[in-house]
Amino acid sequence: MSEKMAQTAAGAGSDFDRLTLDWYIDKLVQALVFIGGISAIVFIIGIFVFISREGFGFLLGEFNFKEFFFSPNWRPTSETKETFGILALVAGTASVTGLAMLIAIPFSLGAAIFIAEFASGKTREFLKITVELLAAIPSVVWGFIGLAIMNPIIIETFDVPVGLNVLNAGVILGLMAAPIMTSIAEDALNAVPDPYREAAEAMGATRWQVIYKVVLPAAKNGLLGAVLLGVGRGFGETMAVLMATGHSINIPTSVFDSVRALTATIAAELGETAAGSPHYQALFTIGIFLFVITFIINLAADLVVRGVKKG
Amino acid sequence: MVKLGVKDLAISYGNETILEGVNFDIQEHEIFGIIGPANAGKTSFLKAVNRMDLFNTDMQVDGDITFNGVNVQKVRNVYGLRRRIGVVFPLPVGLPLSIYDNVALAPRLAGQKDRAELDVIVERCLTRAALWDEVKDRLNSLGSMLSGGQQQRLTIARALSQDPELLMLDEFSIAVDPVTTMRIEDVLKELRDELTIILVTNLVQQARRLADRTAFFLGGRCVEVGVTEDLFTGEVKDTRTRDYVDGRFG
């Protein structure tokens, strides 16, 4: 009897040491997922190293901090004296992004609230699909709309000589960013559990009171994420702003001034510079600058979200 | 005085009738118990009373429910109706607001802005829900971060903050420990002087401790309505009631 029990125990023990196919598959999947996870970090570091290396020569040589950030003169191909001031380009990008957000934030939040809280059934499905379709329109098509449709409309409506300006690009960029912001904001609103809504409505809160007092506070992290994603999109968008801003170096004093964006400058000029020349390296320095700005926006978002969670 | 009148009530979801033939009157200042096994239609009944059927387009309510003599199905401003009826759900829902704001929400919805008044209401309601001592030093932390039992007491405080005429509790003690349950039960007994209470419960002994009269729901029917003590001493019209309160099924 006792011998038999000992045997069974030994048999069970050896079973624990045998590595089955399931065990190997588990390890393999873990390894693959790990590679997928760290690849994002590797790529980010790789991109940063690459653009830094290309722009490094400029940073050590011709780079003049004061000129680069505070001079509105971007004259990289001047015969007499080359100047690399990005102030006007920063102003161009910032003004277009700012106007775009003024348009996109109310539109996208309104659309998200309508889809998530009011629309139901077929209306809701139809709107969701439409919004996703809008988000998939290539930026060059938006640029074309700015160039071919918005341009004459602005010239005629406001009686200005040129319709390619901050207003045009801001509207185009706002419309471009709104669908993706709507999508993210709607996800954030959907993530708010229904019992919250029911509890508040059971207390006699009206639909708007439920949204304003309960749903929006509960979803504020996700909504903030949506807005910051829109800002990131505004900073990074290239083709549409290249086509709709007028692409002329200017510190805008009104929405009817043409401007030039940081990204559009890189896109338009990089192909025509000699690799390794100061101009080429200066464009990469702009790249580093954009990279740092994006990093700061994301970091700020992260910190804000964490702060919100703690509170 | 009849606080809540129910006449020929039938509730269905799509083609499936889940409750029918319900007739009773609930008197003012009464604790009215509703007992019965799962799927007896107890929660749906509460939903029909404060018009929560509007959340579910499938839900169809027939017959009459009158609150203070007014047919709730014909009320135009359901928000006004709901403000006079407090509800406590089985699973606690601490709204993602501070503890203070959770309790101050209903008075604020009703237009109360005076901070001193709100302070008084918040303290009174939290005290009554047996939660004040545990949270008085951290009223600004999130209500949704409290433990399950504390959240449940928070929802009771929130329901009381509406200053309701009718309080409906749907198995409030599921997530609450026995000691706290007894404390809340004592509070409910005191509240009888001020308002009318509908107590839906799975615990037949809880109904016996608290309810003046009790209805027994079974399989979508209201099998029995009577003085609670009669139900427990065998004075019943339907033998299934006796079997249920004796714990022979359900």
Coordinates of C-alpha atoms in Angstrom, one line a residue:
Chain A
M1 CA 0.0 0.0 0.0
S2 CA 2.6 2.5 1.1
E3 CA 4.9 1.5 -1.7
K4 CA 2.1 2.1 -4.3
M5 CA 1.5 5.6 -2.8
A6 CA 5.2 6.4 -3.0
Q7 CA 5.2 5.3 -6.6
T8 CA 2.3 7.5 -7.5
A9 CA 3.9 10.5 -5.8
A10 CA 7.2 9.9 -7.7
G11 CA 5.2 9.7 -11.0
A12 CA 3.5 12.9 -10.3
G13 CA 6.7 14.6 -9.4
S14 CA 8.4 13.7 -12.7
D15 CA 5.4 15.0 -14.5
F16 CA 6.1 18.5 -13.1
D17 CA 9.6 18.5 -14.8
R18 CA 8.4 17.4 -18.2
L19 CA 8.3 20.4 -20.6
T20 CA 5.2 20.1 -22.8
L21 CA 4.5 21.7 -26.1
D22 CA 2.2 24.1 -24.3
W23 CA 5.1 25.2 -22.1
Y24 CA 7.3 25.9 -25.2
I25 CA 4.5 27.8 -27.0
D26 CA 4.0 29.9 -23.9
K27 CA 7.7 30.8 -23.7
L28 CA 7.8 31.5 -27.5
V29 CA 4.7 33.8 -27.3
Q30 CA 6.2 35.6 -24.3
A31 CA 9.4 36.2 -26.3
L32 CA 7.6 37.5 -29.4
V33 CA 5.5 39.8 -27.4
F34 CA 8.5 41.1 -25.6
I35 CA 10.3 41.8 -28.9
G36 CA 7.2 43.6 -30.1
G37 CA 7.0 45.6 -26.9
I38 CA 10.6 46.9 -26.9
S39 CA 10.8 47.4 -30.7
A40 CA 8.8 50.7 -30.2
I41 CA 11.5 51.9 -27.8
V42 CA 14.3 50.8 -30.2
F43 CA 12.7 52.6 -33.2
I44 CA 12.2 55.8 -31.2
I45 CA 15.8 55.8 -30.1
G46 CA 16.9 54.9 -33.6
I47 CA 15.0 57.8 -35.2
F48 CA 16.3 60.2 -32.6
V49 CA 19.9 59.0 -33.1
F50 CA 19.5 59.3 -36.9
I51 CA 18.1 62.8 -37.1
S52 CA 20.6 63.9 -34.4
R53 CA 23.5 62.6 -36.3
E54 CA 22.5 64.4 -39.5
G55 CA 21.8 67.7 -37.7
F56 CA 24.8 67.4 -35.3
G57 CA 27.3 69.1 -37.6
F58 CA 25.1 72.1 -37.9
L59 CA 24.6 72.2 -34.1
L60 CA 28.3 72.3 -33.6
G61 CA 29.2 74.6 -36.5
E62 CA 26.9 77.2 -37.9
F63 CA 24.3 76.9 -35.2
N64 CA 23.7 80.2 -33.4
F65 CA 21.1 79.7 -30.7
K66 CA 19.9 83.3 -30.8
E67 CA 19.6 83.4 -34.6
F68 CA 18.0 80.0 -34.8
F69 CA 15.2 80.6 -32.4
F70 CA 14.8 84.4 -32.5
S71 CA 15.4 85.4 -36.1
P72 CA 12.5 85.4 -38.4
N73 CA 14.8 85.1 -41.4
W74 CA 15.1 81.7 -43.0
R75 CA 17.5 82.3 -45.9
P76 CA 19.4 79.1 -46.2
T77 CA 20.4 79.7 -49.9
S78 CA 21.3 83.4 -49.7
E79 CA 24.3 84.3 -51.9
T80 CA 25.6 86.9 -49.5
K81 CA 24.8 85.7 -46.0
E82 CA 22.9 82.5 -45.1
T83 CA 20.6 82.9 -42.1
F84 CA 18.8 80.1 -40.3
G85 CA 16.1 81.6 -38.2
I86 CA 13.0 79.5 -37.5
L87 CA 11.0 82.0 -35.6
A88 CA 8.6 82.7 -38.5
L89 CA 8.3 79.0 -39.2
V90 CA 7.4 78.3 -35.5
A91 CA 4.9 81.2 -35.6
G92 CA 3.4 79.7 -38.8
T93 CA 3.1 76.2 -37.3
A94 CA 1.8 77.5 -34.0
S95 CA -0.8 79.9 -35.6
V96 CA -2.2 77.2 -37.9
T97 CA -2.3 74.6 -35.1
G98 CA -3.9 77.1 -32.7
L99 CA -6.6 78.0 -35.2
A100 CA -7.1 74.3 -36.1
M101 CA -7.6 73.4 -32.4
L102 CA -10.1 76.3 -32.0
I103 CA -12.1 74.7 -34.7
A104 CA -11.5 71.0 -34.0
I105 CA -12.0 70.9 -30.2
P106 CA -15.6 72.1 -30.1
F107 CA -16.5 70.2 -33.2
S108 CA -14.9 66.9 -32.1
L109 CA -16.1 67.0 -28.5
G110 CA -19.6 67.9 -29.7
A111 CA -19.6 65.1 -32.2
A112 CA -18.3 62.6 -29.7
I113 CA -20.9 63.6 -27.1
F114 CA -23.6 63.3 -29.6
I115 CA -22.5 59.9 -30.9
A116 CA -21.7 58.4 -27.4
E117 CA -24.6 59.9 -25.4
F118 CA -27.5 60.8 -27.7
A119 CA -27.4 58.9 -30.9
S120 CA -28.6 55.3 -30.9
G121 CA -29.0 52.4 -33.3
K122 CA -28.5 53.1 -36.9
T123 CA -27.8 56.8 -36.6
R124 CA -25.0 56.0 -34.2
E125 CA -23.5 53.3 -36.5
F126 CA -23.8 55.5 -39.5
L127 CA -22.1 58.4 -37.8
K128 CA -19.2 56.3 -36.4
I129 CA -18.5 54.8 -39.8
T130 CA -18.6 58.3 -41.4
V131 CA -16.3 59.7 -38.9
E132 CA -13.8 56.9 -39.4
L133 CA -14.0 57.4 -43.1
L134 CA -13.3 61.1 -42.7
A135 CA -10.2 60.2 -40.6
A136 CA -8.9 58.0 -43.5
I137 CA -8.9 60.8 -46.1
P138 CA -5.3 61.3 -47.2
S139 CA -3.8 64.6 -46.2
V140 CA -2.9 65.5 -49.8
V141 CA -6.7 65.4 -50.6
W142 CA -7.3 67.9 -47.8
G143 CA -4.5 70.0 -49.2
F144 CA -6.1 69.9 -52.6
I145 CA -9.4 71.0 -51.0
G146 CA -7.6 73.9 -49.4
L147 CA -5.9 74.9 -52.7
A148 CA -8.8 74.4 -55.1
I149 CA -12.0 75.1 -53.0
M150 CA -11.1 77.1 -49.9
N151 CA -8.8 79.4 -51.7
P152 CA -11.3 81.0 -54.0
I153 CA -14.0 81.0 -51.3
I154 CA -11.7 83.0 -48.9
I155 CA -10.7 85.4 -51.7
E156 CA -14.3 86.1 -52.6
T157 CA -15.8 86.2 -49.1
F158 CA -13.2 88.3 -47.3
D159 CA -12.0 90.3 -50.3
V160 CA -8.3 89.5 -49.8
P161 CA -5.7 89.0 -52.5
V162 CA -4.5 85.6 -51.5
G163 CA -6.7 82.7 -50.1
L164 CA -3.8 80.5 -49.0
N165 CA -3.2 81.6 -45.5
V166 CA -3.5 80.9 -41.8
L167 CA -7.3 80.8 -42.1
N168 CA -7.3 78.3 -44.9
A169 CA -4.8 76.0 -43.4
G170 CA -6.3 76.3 -39.9
V171 CA -9.8 75.3 -41.2
I172 CA -8.3 72.4 -43.3
L173 CA -6.2 71.2 -40.4
G174 CA -9.1 71.5 -38.0
L175 CA -11.3 69.5 -40.2
M176 CA -8.5 66.9 -40.7
A177 CA -7.9 66.5 -37.0
A178 CA -11.5 66.5 -35.9
P179 CA -12.4 63.0 -37.0
I180 CA -9.6 61.2 -35.2
M181 CA -10.1 63.4 -32.1
T182 CA -13.8 62.5 -32.3
S183 CA -13.0 58.9 -32.4
I184 CA -10.7 59.0 -29.4
A185 CA -13.0 61.2 -27.4
E186 CA -15.9 58.9 -28.2
D187 CA -14.0 55.9 -27.0
A188 CA -13.2 57.8 -23.8
L189 CA -16.9 58.6 -23.3
N190 CA -17.9 55.0 -24.0
A191 CA -15.4 53.8 -21.4
V192 CA -17.5 55.5 -18.7
P193 CA -19.6 52.7 -17.1
D194 CA -23.3 52.9 -17.7
P195 CA -24.1 52.5 -14.0
Y196 CA -22.7 56.0 -13.5
R197 CA -25.2 57.4 -15.9
E198 CA -28.1 55.3 -14.5
A199 CA -27.2 56.3 -10.9
A200 CA -27.1 60.0 -11.8
E201 CA -30.3 59.8 -13.9
A202 CA -32.1 57.9 -11.1
M203 CA -31.4 60.9 -8.9
G204 CA -33.2 63.1 -11.3
A205 CA -30.3 64.5 -13.3
T206 CA -31.3 65.6 -16.8
R207 CA -29.3 64.2 -19.8
W208 CA -27.2 67.3 -19.9
Q209 CA -26.6 67.3 -16.2
V210 CA -25.5 63.7 -16.4
I211 CA -23.0 64.5 -19.1
Y212 CA -21.7 67.7 -17.6
K213 CA -21.5 66.6 -13.9
V214 CA -20.6 62.9 -14.3
V215 CA -19.6 61.6 -17.7
L216 CA -17.2 64.4 -18.7
P217 CA -15.4 64.4 -15.4
A218 CA -15.1 60.7 -15.5
A219 CA -13.7 60.8 -19.1
K220 CA -11.5 63.8 -18.7
N221 CA -8.2 61.9 -19.1
G222 CA -9.3 60.3 -22.4
L223 CA -10.7 63.7 -23.6
L224 CA -7.4 65.4 -22.8
G225 CA -5.6 62.6 -24.7
A226 CA -7.8 63.3 -27.7
V227 CA -7.1 67.0 -27.6
L228 CA -3.3 66.4 -27.3
L229 CA -3.4 64.0 -30.1
G230 CA -5.0 66.7 -32.2
V231 CA -2.3 69.2 -31.2
G232 CA 0.3 66.6 -32.1
R233 CA -1.3 66.0 -35.5
G234 CA -1.3 69.8 -36.1
F235 CA 2.4 70.1 -35.4
G236 CA 3.3 67.1 -37.5
E237 CA 1.0 67.5 -40.5
T238 CA 3.0 68.4 -43.6
M239 CA 1.3 68.0 -46.9
A240 CA -2.0 69.8 -46.2
V241 CA -0.3 72.8 -44.6
L242 CA 2.3 73.0 -47.3
M243 CA -0.5 73.3 -49.9
A244 CA -2.9 75.5 -47.9
T245 CA -0.7 78.0 -46.0
G246 CA 0.8 79.8 -49.0
H247 CA 4.2 78.6 -47.9
S248 CA 5.7 82.1 -47.5
I249 CA 7.9 83.1 -44.6
N250 CA 5.9 85.5 -42.4
I251 CA 5.1 86.2 -38.8
P252 CA 1.4 86.4 -39.2
T253 CA -0.5 89.5 -37.9
S254 CA -3.9 88.3 -39.1
V255 CA -5.5 85.1 -40.2
F256 CA -5.2 86.4 -43.8
D257 CA -1.4 86.3 -43.8
S258 CA 0.3 83.5 -45.6
V259 CA 2.7 81.5 -43.4
R260 CA 5.1 78.6 -43.7
A261 CA 5.2 75.6 -41.3
L262 CA 8.3 73.8 -39.9
T263 CA 7.3 70.5 -41.4
A264 CA 6.5 72.0 -44.8
T265 CA 9.9 73.6 -44.9
I266 CA 11.6 70.3 -44.4
A267 CA 9.4 68.6 -47.0
A268 CA 9.8 71.3 -49.6
E269 CA 13.6 71.9 -49.2
L270 CA 15.2 68.6 -48.2
G271 CA 15.1 67.2 -51.7
E272 CA 17.0 70.2 -53.1
T273 CA 19.9 70.4 -50.7
A274 CA 23.2 68.8 -51.0
A275 CA 23.6 66.1 -48.3
G276 CA 25.8 67.3 -45.5
S277 CA 25.6 71.0 -46.4
P278 CA 24.7 73.5 -43.7
H279 CA 21.2 73.9 -45.2
Y280 CA 20.7 70.1 -45.1
Q281 CA 21.9 69.9 -41.5
A282 CA 19.8 72.9 -40.5
L283 CA 16.7 71.1 -41.8
F284 CA 17.6 68.1 -39.6
T285 CA 18.0 70.5 -36.7
I286 CA 14.4 71.5 -37.3
G287 CA 13.6 67.8 -37.2
I288 CA 15.3 67.5 -33.8
F289 CA 13.3 70.5 -32.6
L290 CA 10.0 69.0 -33.8
F291 CA 11.0 65.7 -32.1
V292 CA 11.6 67.5 -28.8
I293 CA 8.4 69.5 -29.1
T294 CA 6.4 66.3 -29.6
F295 CA 8.2 64.6 -26.8
I296 CA 7.3 67.6 -24.5
I297 CA 3.7 67.5 -25.5
N298 CA 3.5 63.7 -24.8
L299 CA 5.3 64.1 -21.5
A300 CA 3.0 66.9 -20.4
A301 CA 0.0 64.8 -21.3
D302 CA 1.4 62.0 -19.3
L303 CA 2.0 64.2 -16.3
V304 CA -1.4 65.8 -16.5
V305 CA -3.1 62.4 -16.7
R306 CA -1.2 61.2 -13.7
G307 CA -2.0 64.3 -11.8
V308 CA -5.6 63.8 -12.6
K309 CA -5.5 60.2 -11.4
K310 CA -3.9 61.1 -8.1
G311 CA -6.5 63.8 -7.3
Chain B
M1 CA -52.7 58.0 2.6
V2 CA -51.7 55.9 -0.4
K3 CA -48.2 56.9 -1.4
L4 CA -47.7 54.5 -4.3
G5 CA -50.6 52.8 -6.0
V6 CA -50.0 49.8 -8.3
K7 CA -52.9 48.6 -10.5
D8 CA -52.8 45.7 -13.0
L9 CA -49.1 46.3 -13.6
A10 CA -47.5 44.2 -16.3
I11 CA -43.9 44.6 -17.5
S12 CA -42.4 42.9 -20.5
Y13 CA -39.2 42.9 -22.5
G14 CA -39.9 42.4 -26.1
N15 CA -42.3 39.5 -26.3
E16 CA -41.4 38.1 -22.9
T17 CA -43.6 39.2 -20.0
I18 CA -41.6 39.1 -16.8
L19 CA -44.1 40.6 -14.4
E20 CA -47.9 40.8 -14.5
G21 CA -51.0 41.1 -12.3
V22 CA -49.4 43.2 -9.6
N23 CA -52.0 45.1 -7.5
F24 CA -51.2 46.8 -4.2
D25 CA -51.1 50.1 -2.4
I26 CA -48.2 51.3 -0.4
Q27 CA -49.1 53.6 2.5
E28 CA -47.2 56.7 3.5
H29 CA -44.7 56.1 6.3
E30 CA -44.7 52.4 5.6
I31 CA -41.8 50.1 5.0
F32 CA -43.0 47.8 2.3
G33 CA -40.9 44.7 1.7
I34 CA -40.7 42.8 -1.6
I35 CA -39.2 39.3 -1.4
G36 CA -38.8 36.6 -3.9
P37 CA -36.1 34.6 -5.7
A38 CA -34.0 35.9 -8.6
N39 CA -35.8 36.8 -11.9
A40 CA -39.1 37.4 -10.0
G41 CA -39.4 40.9 -11.5
K42 CA -38.5 42.8 -8.3
T43 CA -35.9 45.1 -9.8
S44 CA -38.0 45.7 -13.0
F45 CA -40.8 46.8 -10.7
L46 CA -38.5 49.4 -9.1
K47 CA -37.4 50.6 -12.6
A48 CA -41.0 51.1 -13.6
V49 CA -41.7 53.2 -10.5
N50 CA -39.1 55.9 -11.2
R51 CA -39.3 55.6 -15.0
M52 CA -36.0 53.9 -15.5
D53 CA -37.7 52.0 -18.2
L54 CA -36.7 54.9 -20.4
F55 CA -33.1 53.5 -20.4
N56 CA -34.2 50.3 -22.1
T57 CA -36.3 50.7 -25.3
D58 CA -37.3 47.0 -25.0
M59 CA -39.0 47.5 -21.7
Q60 CA -42.7 47.9 -21.9
V61 CA -44.8 48.9 -18.9
D62 CA -48.6 48.4 -18.9
G63 CA -51.1 49.2 -16.1
D64 CA -51.0 52.0 -13.7
I65 CA -48.5 53.2 -11.1
T66 CA -49.5 56.3 -9.2
F67 CA -47.2 58.3 -7.0
N68 CA -49.1 60.7 -4.8
G69 CA -52.1 60.0 -7.1
V70 CA -50.2 61.0 -10.3
N71 CA -49.7 58.3 -13.0
V72 CA -46.0 58.1 -13.4
Q73 CA -46.3 56.9 -17.0
K74 CA -47.9 60.2 -17.9
V75 CA -45.5 62.4 -16.1
R76 CA -44.0 64.9 -18.5
N77 CA -40.9 65.9 -16.4
V78 CA -39.5 62.5 -15.3
Y79 CA -36.5 64.3 -13.8
G80 CA -38.8 66.0 -11.3
L81 CA -40.4 62.7 -10.4
R82 CA -37.0 61.0 -10.0
R83 CA -35.8 63.7 -7.7
R84 CA -38.5 62.8 -5.2
I85 CA -37.7 59.1 -5.3
G86 CA -34.3 57.9 -4.0
V87 CA -32.9 54.6 -5.3
V88 CA -30.1 52.4 -3.9
F89 CA -28.9 49.8 -6.4
P90 CA -27.7 46.3 -5.5
L91 CA -24.1 47.0 -6.6
P92 CA -22.7 50.2 -5.2
V93 CA -22.0 53.0 -7.7
G94 CA -19.7 55.6 -6.2
L95 CA -19.6 58.3 -8.9
P96 CA -16.1 59.3 -9.9
L97 CA -16.5 62.5 -7.9
S98 CA -15.2 63.4 -4.4
I99 CA -17.1 61.9 -1.5
Y100 CA -18.5 65.4 -0.7
D101 CA -19.6 66.0 -4.3
N102 CA -21.3 62.6 -4.5
V103 CA -23.6 63.5 -1.6
A104 CA -23.9 67.2 -2.7
L105 CA -24.8 66.3 -6.2
A106 CA -28.6 65.9 -5.7
P107 CA -29.0 69.1 -3.7
R108 CA -26.9 70.9 -6.3
L109 CA -29.1 69.5 -9.1
A110 CA -32.0 70.9 -7.2
G111 CA -30.4 74.3 -7.2
Q112 CA -28.8 74.5 -3.7
K113 CA -25.6 76.5 -4.0
D114 CA -25.0 77.7 -0.5
R115 CA -21.9 75.9 0.8
A116 CA -22.9 76.0 4.5
E117 CA -26.2 74.4 3.6
L118 CA -24.5 71.8 1.6
D119 CA -22.1 71.1 4.4
V120 CA -25.0 70.4 6.7
I121 CA -26.7 68.1 4.2
V122 CA -23.6 66.2 3.5
E123 CA -22.8 65.6 7.2
R124 CA -26.4 64.6 8.0
C125 CA -26.7 62.2 5.1
L126 CA -23.3 60.5 5.7
T127 CA -24.1 60.2 9.4
R128 CA -27.4 58.6 8.7
A129 CA -25.8 56.1 6.3
A130 CA -23.3 55.2 9.0
L131 CA -20.3 56.4 7.0
W132 CA -19.5 59.9 8.4
D133 CA -17.0 58.7 11.0
E134 CA -15.0 56.8 8.4
V135 CA -14.8 59.5 5.8
K136 CA -15.1 62.9 7.6
D137 CA -11.3 63.5 7.3
R138 CA -11.2 62.8 3.6
L139 CA -14.3 64.2 2.0
N140 CA -12.3 65.3 -1.0
S141 CA -11.0 61.9 -2.0
L142 CA -12.7 60.1 -4.8
G143 CA -15.9 58.3 -3.9
S144 CA -15.1 55.5 -6.4
M145 CA -12.0 54.7 -4.4
L146 CA -13.9 53.6 -1.3
S147 CA -14.3 49.9 -0.5
G148 CA -17.4 48.2 -1.7
G149 CA -19.3 48.4 1.6
Q150 CA -18.4 52.0 2.0
Q151 CA -19.5 52.8 -1.5
Q152 CA -22.8 51.2 -0.8
R153 CA -23.3 53.4 2.2
L154 CA -22.2 56.3 0.1
T155 CA -25.0 55.5 -2.4
I156 CA -27.5 55.4 0.6
A157 CA -26.2 58.8 1.7
R158 CA -26.6 60.1 -1.8
A159 CA -30.2 58.8 -2.1
L160 CA -31.0 60.4 1.3
S161 CA -29.5 63.7 0.1
Q162 CA -32.3 64.0 -2.4
D163 CA -34.6 64.4 0.6
P164 CA -36.9 61.8 -1.1
E165 CA -40.5 61.1 -0.3
L166 CA -40.0 57.5 -1.3
L167 CA -36.8 55.5 -0.8
M168 CA -36.3 52.3 -2.8
L169 CA -33.6 50.0 -1.7
D170 CA -32.7 47.1 -4.0
E171 CA -30.9 44.5 -2.0
F172 CA -28.7 47.1 -0.4
S173 CA -27.0 44.7 2.0
I174 CA -25.3 42.6 -0.7
A175 CA -22.0 44.4 -0.4
V176 CA -22.2 45.4 3.2
D177 CA -21.0 43.6 6.2
P178 CA -23.5 42.3 8.8
V179 CA -22.6 44.9 11.5
T180 CA -23.1 47.8 9.1
T181 CA -26.2 46.2 7.7
M182 CA -27.7 46.3 11.2
R183 CA -26.7 49.9 11.7
I184 CA -28.4 50.9 8.4
E185 CA -31.5 48.9 9.3
D186 CA -31.8 50.9 12.5
V187 CA -31.5 54.1 10.4
L188 CA -34.3 52.8 8.1
K189 CA -36.6 52.3 11.1
E190 CA -36.0 55.9 12.1
L191 CA -36.6 57.1 8.6
R192 CA -40.1 55.6 8.6
D193 CA -41.3 58.7 10.4
E194 CA -40.2 60.9 7.5
L195 CA -40.7 58.9 4.3
T196 CA -42.0 55.8 2.7
I197 CA -39.6 52.9 2.0
I198 CA -39.7 50.0 -0.5
L199 CA -37.3 47.4 0.5
V200 CA -36.4 44.7 -2.0
T201 CA -34.5 42.0 -0.4
N202 CA -33.3 38.4 -0.8
L203 CA -32.9 38.1 2.9
V204 CA -36.4 37.1 4.2
Q205 CA -35.3 37.8 7.7
Q206 CA -34.4 41.3 6.8
A207 CA -37.9 41.8 5.5
R208 CA -39.2 40.3 8.7
R209 CA -37.1 42.7 10.8
L210 CA -38.1 45.9 8.9
A211 CA -41.2 45.6 6.7
D212 CA -44.6 46.4 7.9
R213 CA -46.1 44.6 5.0
T214 CA -44.4 42.4 2.5
A215 CA -45.2 41.3 -1.1
F216 CA -43.9 38.0 -2.4
F217 CA -42.9 37.9 -6.1
L218 CA -42.4 34.6 -7.8
G219 CA -41.9 33.8 -11.4
G220 CA -43.3 37.1 -12.7
R221 CA -46.3 37.2 -10.4
C222 CA -47.1 38.9 -7.2
V223 CA -48.2 35.8 -5.3
E224 CA -49.0 37.3 -1.9
V225 CA -49.3 40.7 -0.2
G226 CA -49.8 40.8 3.5
V227 CA -48.7 42.0 6.9
T228 CA -45.2 40.8 7.2
E229 CA -45.7 38.9 10.5
D230 CA -48.6 36.9 9.0
L231 CA -46.3 35.7 6.2
F232 CA -43.9 34.3 8.7
T233 CA -46.4 32.8 11.0
G234 CA -48.1 30.9 8.2
E235 CA -51.1 33.1 7.8
V236 CA -50.8 32.9 4.0
K237 CA -53.1 32.5 1.1
D238 CA -50.6 30.6 -1.0
T239 CA -48.6 27.7 0.4
R240 CA -45.6 28.7 -1.8
T241 CA -45.1 31.8 0.3
R242 CA -44.7 29.7 3.4
D243 CA -42.3 27.4 1.6
Y244 CA -40.2 30.3 0.5
V245 CA -40.0 32.1 3.8
D246 CA -39.2 28.8 5.5
G247 CA -36.3 28.4 3.1
R248 CA -37.6 25.3 1.3
F249 CA -36.8 26.8 -2.1
G250 CA -35.4 30.0 -3.7

